Amino acid sequence: MKDNLKTIDRCIYGNEKGHDLFASFDYLLKFSIEIYQQKVNEIKNG
């Protein structure tokens, strides 16, 4: 699990050392909410 988070950190920040985990979770949460809202809009407009 920790290795996955480090990989996510690199993808987000382009930093080999990675950032603190909370930054990753914060990003993932925002990203998930955006995708969810897009899906909801698609269904409403669909």
mmCIF file of C-alpha atoms in Angstrom:
data_model
loop_
_atom_site.group_PDB
_atom_site.id
_atom_site.type_symbol
_atom_site.label_atom_id
_atom_site.label_comp_id
_atom_site.label_asym_id
_atom_site.label_seq_id
_atom_site.Cartn_x
_atom_site.Cartn_y
_atom_site.Cartn_z
ATOM 1 C CA MET A 1 0.000 0.000 0.000
ATOM 2 C CA LYS A 2 2.758 2.439 0.921
ATOM 3 C CA ASP A 3 4.553 1.709 -2.352
ATOM 4 C CA ASN A 4 1.384 2.564 -4.258
ATOM 5 C CA LEU A 5 1.138 5.894 -2.460
ATOM 6 C CA LYS A 6 4.748 6.711 -3.292
ATOM 7 C CA THR A 7 4.019 5.991 -6.949
ATOM 8 C CA ILE A 8 0.932 8.194 -6.801
ATOM 9 C CA ASP A 9 3.045 10.949 -5.231
ATOM 10 C CA ARG A 10 5.540 10.741 -8.097
ATOM 11 C CA CYS A 11 2.768 10.925 -10.652
ATOM 12 C CA ILE A 12 1.180 13.944 -9.001
ATOM 13 C CA TYR A 13 4.213 15.936 -7.950
ATOM 14 C CA GLY A 14 6.966 14.501 -10.153
ATOM 15 C CA ASN A 15 9.053 14.135 -7.019
ATOM 16 C CA GLU A 16 11.101 10.978 -6.497
ATOM 17 C CA LYS A 17 11.074 11.396 -2.719
ATOM 18 C CA GLY A 18 7.315 11.899 -2.660
ATOM 19 C CA HIS A 19 5.373 14.183 -0.377
ATOM 20 C CA ASP A 20 3.475 13.511 2.802
ATOM 21 C CA LEU A 21 0.651 11.011 2.466
ATOM 22 C CA PHE A 22 -2.031 13.532 3.334
ATOM 23 C CA ALA A 23 -1.220 15.488 0.186
ATOM 24 C CA SER A 24 -1.794 12.325 -1.838
ATOM 25 C CA PHE A 25 -5.073 11.555 -0.136
ATOM 26 C CA ASP A 26 -6.214 15.146 -0.533
ATOM 27 C CA TYR A 27 -5.452 15.012 -4.245
ATOM 28 C CA LEU A 28 -7.126 11.633 -4.702
ATOM 29 C CA LEU A 29 -10.209 12.805 -2.835
ATOM 30 C CA LYS A 30 -10.559 15.885 -5.043
ATOM 31 C CA PHE A 31 -9.907 13.786 -8.139
ATOM 32 C CA SER A 32 -12.538 11.221 -7.102
ATOM 33 C CA ILE A 33 -15.109 13.943 -6.408
ATOM 34 C CA GLU A 34 -14.476 15.487 -9.837
ATOM 35 C CA ILE A 35 -15.000 12.151 -11.580
ATOM 36 C CA TYR A 36 -18.131 11.497 -9.520
ATOM 37 C CA GLN A 37 -19.587 14.898 -10.414
ATOM 38 C CA GLN A 38 -18.825 14.332 -14.102
ATOM 39 C CA LYS A 39 -20.645 10.990 -13.997
ATOM 40 C CA VAL A 40 -23.645 12.546 -12.233
ATOM 41 C CA ASN A 41 -23.800 15.292 -14.867
ATOM 42 C CA GLU A 42 -23.577 12.724 -17.662
ATOM 43 C CA ILE A 43 -26.510 10.815 -16.167
ATOM 44 C CA LYS A 44 -28.575 13.987 -15.733
ATOM 45 C CA ASN A 45 -27.848 15.141 -19.281
ATOM 46 C CA GLY A 46 -27.869 11.612 -20.715
#
